[in-house]
Short mmCIF file of C-alpha atoms in Angstrom, two decimals:
data_model
loop_
_atom_site.label_atom_id
_atom_site.label_comp_id
_atom_site.label_asym_id
_atom_site.label_seq_id
_atom_site.Cartn_x
_atom_site.Cartn_y
_atom_site.Cartn_z
CA MET A 1 -61.95 -44.66 63.98
CA SER A 2 -62.22 -47.29 66.71
CA VAL A 3 -64.35 -50.41 66.50
CA ALA A 4 -66.68 -49.00 69.15
CA GLU A 5 -67.14 -45.76 67.20
CA THR A 6 -67.85 -47.68 64.01
CA GLU A 7 -70.44 -49.84 65.76
CA ALA A 8 -72.05 -46.75 67.28
CA GLN A 9 -72.37 -45.17 63.84
CA LEU A 10 -73.94 -48.33 62.44
CA ASP A 11 -76.39 -48.47 65.35
CA ALA A 12 -77.31 -44.82 64.83
CA ALA A 13 -77.85 -45.41 61.11
CA ALA A 14 -80.16 -48.34 61.85
CA LEU A 15 -82.11 -46.28 64.40
CA LEU A 16 -82.39 -43.39 61.95
CA ALA A 17 -83.76 -45.68 59.25
CA ALA A 18 -86.27 -47.21 61.65
CA ALA A 19 -87.33 -43.81 62.99
CA ARG A 20 -87.89 -42.54 59.47
CA GLY A 21 -90.15 -45.53 58.99
CA GLY A 22 -92.32 -44.39 61.88
CA ASP A 23 -90.74 -46.35 64.76
CA GLY A 24 -91.24 -44.15 67.84
CA GLU A 25 -89.03 -46.27 70.08
CA ALA A 26 -86.18 -46.04 67.58
CA PHE A 27 -86.62 -42.25 67.46
CA ARG A 28 -86.41 -41.99 71.26
CA ALA A 29 -83.28 -44.16 71.30
CA LEU A 30 -81.78 -42.04 68.53
CA MET A 31 -82.42 -38.82 70.46
CA ALA A 32 -81.44 -40.04 73.94
CA PRO A 33 -77.63 -39.49 73.69
CA HIS A 34 -78.18 -35.90 72.57
CA LEU A 35 -80.71 -34.79 75.19
CA PRO A 36 -78.30 -33.68 77.98
CA ALA A 37 -76.42 -31.32 75.67
CA LEU A 38 -79.59 -30.04 74.00
CA ARG A 39 -81.16 -29.27 77.39
CA LEU A 40 -78.07 -27.32 78.45
CA HIS A 41 -78.10 -25.44 75.14
CA CYS A 42 -81.72 -24.39 75.68
CA TYR A 43 -80.95 -23.46 79.30
CA ARG A 44 -78.20 -21.13 78.15
CA MET A 45 -80.61 -19.53 75.72
CA LEU A 46 -83.50 -19.23 78.18
CA GLY A 47 -81.99 -19.08 81.70
CA SER A 48 -84.78 -21.30 83.04
CA LEU A 49 -84.67 -25.06 83.48
CA ASP A 50 -88.44 -25.32 83.10
CA GLU A 51 -88.41 -23.34 79.88
CA ALA A 52 -85.43 -25.32 78.61
CA ASP A 53 -87.44 -28.51 79.02
CA ASP A 54 -90.35 -26.92 77.15
CA ALA A 55 -88.01 -25.95 74.31
CA VAL A 56 -86.49 -29.44 74.17
CA GLN A 57 -89.93 -31.07 74.01
CA GLU A 58 -91.00 -28.71 71.23
CA SER A 59 -87.74 -29.46 69.41
CA LEU A 60 -88.23 -33.21 69.66
CA LEU A 61 -91.72 -32.87 68.22
CA ARG A 62 -90.35 -30.80 65.33
CA ALA A 63 -87.52 -33.27 64.80
CA TRP A 64 -89.96 -36.19 64.66
CA ARG A 65 -92.17 -34.42 62.13
CA SER A 66 -89.27 -33.31 59.92
CA LEU A 67 -86.90 -36.25 60.24
CA HIS A 68 -87.36 -36.97 56.54
CA THR A 69 -85.63 -33.65 55.78
CA TYR A 70 -82.40 -34.66 57.53
CA ARG A 71 -80.04 -35.48 54.65
CA GLY A 72 -77.10 -36.72 56.71
CA ASP A 73 -74.57 -34.32 55.17
CA ALA A 74 -73.85 -32.98 58.68
CA PRO A 75 -73.83 -34.73 62.07
CA LEU A 76 -77.26 -35.34 63.55
CA ARG A 77 -76.38 -33.26 66.61
CA HIS A 78 -75.74 -30.27 64.32
CA TRP A 79 -79.21 -30.62 62.82
CA LEU A 80 -80.70 -30.90 66.31
CA TYR A 81 -78.92 -27.77 67.52
CA ARG A 82 -80.47 -25.91 64.60
CA ILE A 83 -83.91 -27.02 65.68
CA THR A 84 -83.40 -26.32 69.41
CA THR A 85 -81.97 -22.86 68.69
CA THR A 86 -85.00 -21.99 66.58
CA SER A 87 -87.38 -23.40 69.20
CA SER A 88 -85.69 -21.34 71.94
CA LEU A 89 -85.88 -18.15 69.88
CA LYS A 90 -89.58 -18.74 69.22
CA LEU A 91 -90.22 -19.37 72.91
CA ILE A 92 -88.46 -16.12 73.83
CA GLU A 93 -90.65 -14.28 71.31
CA GLN A 94 -93.88 -15.98 72.41
CA ARG A 95 -93.31 -15.13 76.07
CA GLY A 96 -92.38 -11.54 75.34
CA ARG A 97 -89.09 -12.08 77.08
CA ARG A 98 -87.01 -8.95 76.65
CA PRO A 99 -83.32 -8.60 77.52
CA VAL A 100 -82.76 -7.66 81.17
CA PRO A 101 -80.63 -4.48 81.04
CA ALA A 102 -80.06 -4.33 84.81
CA GLY A 103 -81.26 -5.81 88.06
CA GLU A 104 -82.26 -9.39 88.73
CA VAL A 105 -83.29 -11.92 86.12
CA SER A 106 -86.65 -12.91 87.56
CA HIS A 107 -86.98 -16.13 85.53
CA LEU A 108 -83.49 -17.42 86.40
CA GLN A 109 -83.32 -20.98 87.75
CA PRO A 110 -80.38 -23.13 88.91
CA TYR A 111 -79.11 -26.01 86.79
CA PRO A 112 -78.39 -29.25 88.71
CA ASP A 113 -74.86 -30.58 88.53
CA ARG A 114 -76.34 -34.06 88.16
CA LEU A 115 -77.60 -32.99 84.70
CA LEU A 116 -74.20 -31.53 83.79
CA ASP A 117 -72.69 -34.88 84.76
CA GLN A 118 -74.81 -36.53 82.05
CA LEU A 119 -72.90 -34.75 79.28
CA PRO A 120 -70.77 -37.10 77.15
CA ALA A 121 -67.32 -37.66 78.60
CA ASP A 122 -65.51 -37.75 75.25
CA GLY A 123 -64.23 -34.61 73.57
CA ALA A 124 -65.43 -35.35 70.04
CA ASP A 125 -68.55 -33.23 70.41
CA PRO A 126 -68.05 -29.56 71.37
CA ALA A 127 -71.11 -29.91 73.60
CA ALA A 128 -69.23 -32.52 75.64
CA ILE A 129 -66.75 -29.90 76.85
CA ILE A 130 -69.12 -26.95 77.27
CA GLU A 131 -68.78 -26.83 81.01
CA ARG A 132 -64.97 -26.90 80.75
CA ARG A 133 -64.62 -24.32 77.98
CA GLU A 134 -67.37 -21.96 79.06
CA THR A 135 -68.78 -21.15 82.41
CA VAL A 136 -72.14 -22.48 83.53
CA THR A 137 -72.25 -20.25 86.59
CA LEU A 138 -75.40 -18.32 87.40
CA ALA A 139 -73.52 -15.06 86.81
CA PHE A 140 -72.75 -16.06 83.23
CA ILE A 141 -76.25 -17.38 82.56
CA SER A 142 -77.65 -14.12 83.95
CA ALA A 143 -75.32 -12.14 81.69
CA LEU A 144 -76.58 -14.07 78.67
CA GLN A 145 -80.13 -13.00 79.51
CA ARG A 146 -79.03 -9.36 79.18
CA LEU A 147 -78.33 -9.91 75.48
CA PRO A 148 -80.92 -9.61 72.72
CA ALA A 149 -82.05 -13.11 71.75
CA SER A 150 -80.28 -13.07 68.39
CA GLN A 151 -76.97 -11.98 69.95
CA ARG A 152 -77.38 -14.66 72.57
CA ALA A 153 -77.84 -17.31 69.90
CA VAL A 154 -74.84 -16.05 67.92
CA LEU A 155 -72.53 -16.07 70.94
CA ILE A 156 -73.56 -19.55 72.06
CA LEU A 157 -73.34 -21.06 68.59
CA ARG A 158 -70.01 -19.43 67.77
CA ASP A 159 -68.15 -19.45 71.09
CA VAL A 160 -69.67 -22.50 72.79
CA LEU A 161 -70.55 -24.88 69.97
CA ALA A 162 -67.78 -23.67 67.63
CA TRP A 163 -70.02 -23.15 64.61
CA THR A 164 -68.65 -21.12 61.72
CA ALA A 165 -70.01 -17.67 61.03
CA ARG A 166 -71.50 -18.94 57.77
CA GLU A 167 -73.36 -21.77 59.53
CA VAL A 168 -74.83 -19.33 62.04
CA ALA A 169 -75.77 -16.90 59.27
CA GLU A 170 -77.61 -19.64 57.39
CA LEU A 171 -79.55 -20.67 60.49
CA LEU A 172 -80.54 -17.13 61.47
CA GLU A 173 -81.03 -16.06 57.84
CA VAL A 174 -78.71 -13.08 58.11
CA SER A 175 -75.39 -12.11 56.54
CA VAL A 176 -72.01 -13.29 57.78
CA ALA A 177 -71.14 -9.66 58.48
CA SER A 178 -74.22 -9.37 60.70
CA VAL A 179 -73.17 -12.48 62.62
CA ASN A 180 -69.66 -11.13 63.18
CA SER A 181 -71.02 -7.77 64.31
CA ALA A 182 -73.50 -9.40 66.71
CA LEU A 183 -70.76 -11.61 68.14
CA GLN A 184 -68.50 -8.62 68.77
CA ARG A 185 -71.28 -6.74 70.59
CA ALA A 186 -72.22 -9.81 72.64
CA ARG A 187 -68.65 -10.43 73.71
CA ALA A 188 -68.30 -6.81 74.77
CA THR A 189 -71.44 -7.06 76.92
CA LEU A 190 -70.29 -10.29 78.55
CA ALA A 191 -66.74 -9.08 79.16
CA THR A 192 -67.63 -8.24 82.74
CA ALA A 193 -69.33 -11.60 83.46
CA ALA A 194 -67.88 -13.80 86.19
CA PRO A 195 -65.04 -16.15 85.20
CA GLY A 196 -65.75 -19.77 84.51
CA ALA A 197 -66.04 -22.49 87.07
CA GLY A 198 -64.16 -25.74 86.96
CA SER A 199 -65.72 -29.16 86.64
CA ALA A 200 -65.42 -29.70 90.41
CA LEU A 201 -65.46 -27.52 93.52
CA SER A 202 -62.10 -26.42 94.85
CA ASP A 203 -61.01 -27.47 98.33
CA HIS A 204 -61.53 -23.90 99.51
CA GLU A 205 -65.09 -23.78 98.15
CA GLN A 206 -65.91 -27.06 99.86
CA GLN A 207 -64.43 -25.76 103.12
CA LEU A 208 -66.48 -22.54 102.91
CA LEU A 209 -69.62 -24.56 102.25
CA ARG A 210 -68.95 -26.78 105.29
CA ARG A 211 -68.34 -23.72 107.47
CA PHE A 212 -71.57 -22.10 106.25
CA VAL A 213 -73.64 -25.23 106.97
CA ASP A 214 -71.99 -25.72 110.37
CA ALA A 215 -72.60 -22.10 111.41
CA TRP A 216 -76.19 -22.34 110.17
CA GLU A 217 -76.91 -25.51 112.15
CA ARG A 218 -75.47 -23.92 115.33
CA CYS A 219 -77.37 -20.65 114.74
CA ASP A 220 -73.95 -18.98 115.02
CA ILE A 221 -74.49 -15.66 113.23
CA PRO A 222 -70.93 -14.34 113.78
CA ALA A 223 -69.52 -17.56 112.30
CA LEU A 224 -71.95 -17.22 109.39
CA ALA A 225 -70.79 -13.66 108.84
CA ALA A 226 -67.16 -14.83 108.82
CA VAL A 227 -67.62 -16.76 105.56
CA LEU A 228 -69.33 -13.84 103.80
CA ARG A 229 -67.62 -11.05 101.92
CA GLU A 230 -68.30 -7.58 103.25
CA ASP A 231 -70.18 -6.66 100.04
CA VAL A 232 -72.06 -9.99 99.82
CA GLU A 233 -75.43 -9.96 98.03
CA LEU A 234 -78.48 -12.11 98.76
CA ARG A 235 -80.59 -12.42 95.61
CA MET A 236 -84.09 -13.91 95.64
CA PRO A 237 -85.97 -12.62 92.59
CA PRO A 238 -88.54 -11.19 92.32
CA GLU A 239 -87.77 -9.81 95.82
CA PRO A 240 -85.24 -6.93 96.00
CA SER A 241 -81.70 -8.09 96.65
CA ILE A 242 -80.05 -7.50 100.03
CA ALA A 243 -76.50 -6.15 99.93
CA GLY A 244 -73.84 -6.03 102.62
CA ARG A 245 -72.66 -8.50 105.24
CA ASP A 246 -74.51 -6.83 108.11
CA ARG A 247 -77.83 -6.70 106.27
CA VAL A 248 -77.55 -10.28 104.99
CA THR A 249 -76.68 -11.70 108.40
CA HIS A 250 -79.49 -9.66 109.98
CA PHE A 251 -81.87 -11.25 107.46
CA PHE A 252 -80.67 -14.76 108.39
CA ALA A 253 -80.91 -13.93 112.09
CA THR A 254 -84.51 -12.73 111.89
CA VAL A 255 -86.41 -13.97 108.82
CA PRO A 256 -85.91 -17.70 108.00
CA ALA A 257 -87.91 -19.58 110.67
CA HIS A 258 -87.82 -16.30 112.67
CA GLY A 259 -84.08 -16.73 113.09
CA ARG A 260 -84.30 -20.34 114.33
CA LEU A 261 -81.90 -21.58 111.70
CA ASP A 262 -81.63 -24.92 113.49
CA GLN A 263 -85.21 -25.54 112.34
CA ILE A 264 -83.99 -25.53 108.75
CA ARG A 265 -81.89 -28.47 107.67
CA LEU A 266 -79.35 -27.88 104.90
CA VAL A 267 -78.38 -30.70 102.53
CA VAL A 268 -75.35 -30.15 100.31
CA THR A 269 -76.02 -30.42 96.58
CA GLY A 270 -74.54 -28.90 93.41
CA ALA A 271 -75.80 -26.39 90.84
CA ASN A 272 -74.11 -24.64 87.93
CA ARG A 273 -70.77 -26.08 89.13
CA GLN A 274 -71.07 -23.90 92.23
CA PRO A 275 -71.50 -24.74 95.92
CA ALA A 276 -75.18 -25.21 96.73
CA VAL A 277 -77.50 -26.46 99.45
CA ALA A 278 -81.11 -27.58 99.61
CA ALA A 279 -83.07 -26.14 102.54
CA TYR A 280 -85.67 -28.20 104.40
CA LEU A 281 -87.99 -26.51 106.88
CA ARG A 282 -89.07 -28.54 109.92
CA ASP A 283 -92.81 -29.11 110.12
CA TRP A 284 -94.80 -29.70 113.31
CA GLY A 285 -93.43 -33.22 113.67
CA GLU A 286 -90.04 -34.80 113.08
CA ARG A 287 -90.08 -34.27 109.34
CA CYS A 288 -88.61 -31.48 107.24
CA GLN A 289 -90.28 -30.28 104.06
CA GLY A 290 -88.30 -29.05 101.07
CA TYR A 291 -88.31 -25.28 100.88
CA GLY A 292 -85.72 -24.05 98.39
CA ILE A 293 -82.22 -24.09 96.91
CA MET A 294 -79.33 -21.75 97.71
CA VAL A 295 -76.44 -21.41 95.27
CA PHE A 296 -73.22 -19.65 96.31
CA THR A 297 -70.69 -17.64 94.35
CA VAL A 298 -67.21 -17.55 95.89
CA ALA A 299 -64.79 -14.70 95.20
CA ASP A 300 -61.68 -13.49 97.00
CA GLY A 301 -61.84 -16.33 99.50
CA ALA A 302 -65.39 -15.71 100.72
CA ILE A 303 -69.02 -16.03 99.65
CA SER A 304 -69.85 -13.03 97.47
CA VAL A 305 -73.35 -13.87 96.22
CA ILE A 306 -76.11 -16.11 97.58
CA HIS A 307 -78.84 -16.94 95.07
CA GLY A 308 -82.03 -18.09 96.78
CA PHE A 309 -84.67 -20.08 94.91
CA PRO A 310 -87.73 -20.83 97.11
CA ARG A 311 -88.91 -23.51 94.71
CA PRO A 312 -89.67 -26.93 96.24
CA ASP A 313 -90.67 -28.13 92.77
CA LEU A 314 -86.98 -27.99 91.80
CA PHE A 315 -86.01 -30.71 94.28
CA ASP A 316 -86.95 -33.57 91.98
CA ARG A 317 -84.71 -32.10 89.26
CA PHE A 318 -81.82 -32.21 91.74
CA GLY A 319 -82.57 -35.84 92.63
CA LEU A 320 -83.59 -34.76 96.13
CA PRO A 321 -86.56 -36.01 98.18
CA LEU A 322 -89.19 -33.44 99.06
CA THR A 323 -89.31 -34.64 102.68
CA VAL A 324 -86.49 -35.77 105.00
CA ASP A 325 -86.19 -36.72 108.66
#
């Protein structure tokens, strides 16, 4: 163990002791390094960034109230994952959120790359390498929402966080055999999910994104069509999806700003380790107001899915201003 690691453990022990004594500031400092990974864990469980934040806040409250029960025989992060998993499962139950067998996941939200970048850089914690070992693409998150909540928890804990079957069984209060069976069924369901994304966009993805933005700004519908796959889908839950290059390009040519795409400014951003843009709609003056986020899936050298999220309230989460020139 390095000197830095030893000092970090001593600091954490001092913060834990102070937090147990009722020091709120010490508790917040103790929790801070774990929050990025806990938020991503809840997002995987829930598919919604807003709901993930709710689950994290509930988990922190539970952790504060039950800190005296943490015995220290396992890493603190392990104890926190237990709490956040339970909080997520309770939230799913409270909101009557059933698995989505088919169609669009209406509560799905994008996850800003800037939050993924906050994950620890070292590989000591399995959570630090989540986005390299497992996909964080919207397709995978959507596929998770098609699983029953218990299967979802089992798959994430076993395959993402590398918990043992016995640890998962103890948390969920089921048998090890039940955990293994649930994991097998979950893996079978997710076998058709999209492959994982890397930690950075490929040169080709960046080039496609530039071509899309350039064609959009020039209102060049044929050039826009050229970067789309023939079977491209435009998904904007709860609205029905639009499938096919001709139908998607017709939508862009007629619906957003009545086809005046030059009235909508696109700003490149990142979500779920996929190409993404923020759309700003020009108002009556020289300003553009935030309108929504588009996230792109690339397959076979072209854009295969466009996820649209007309949610200006997401801009702050992406570190974007709500108004631009």
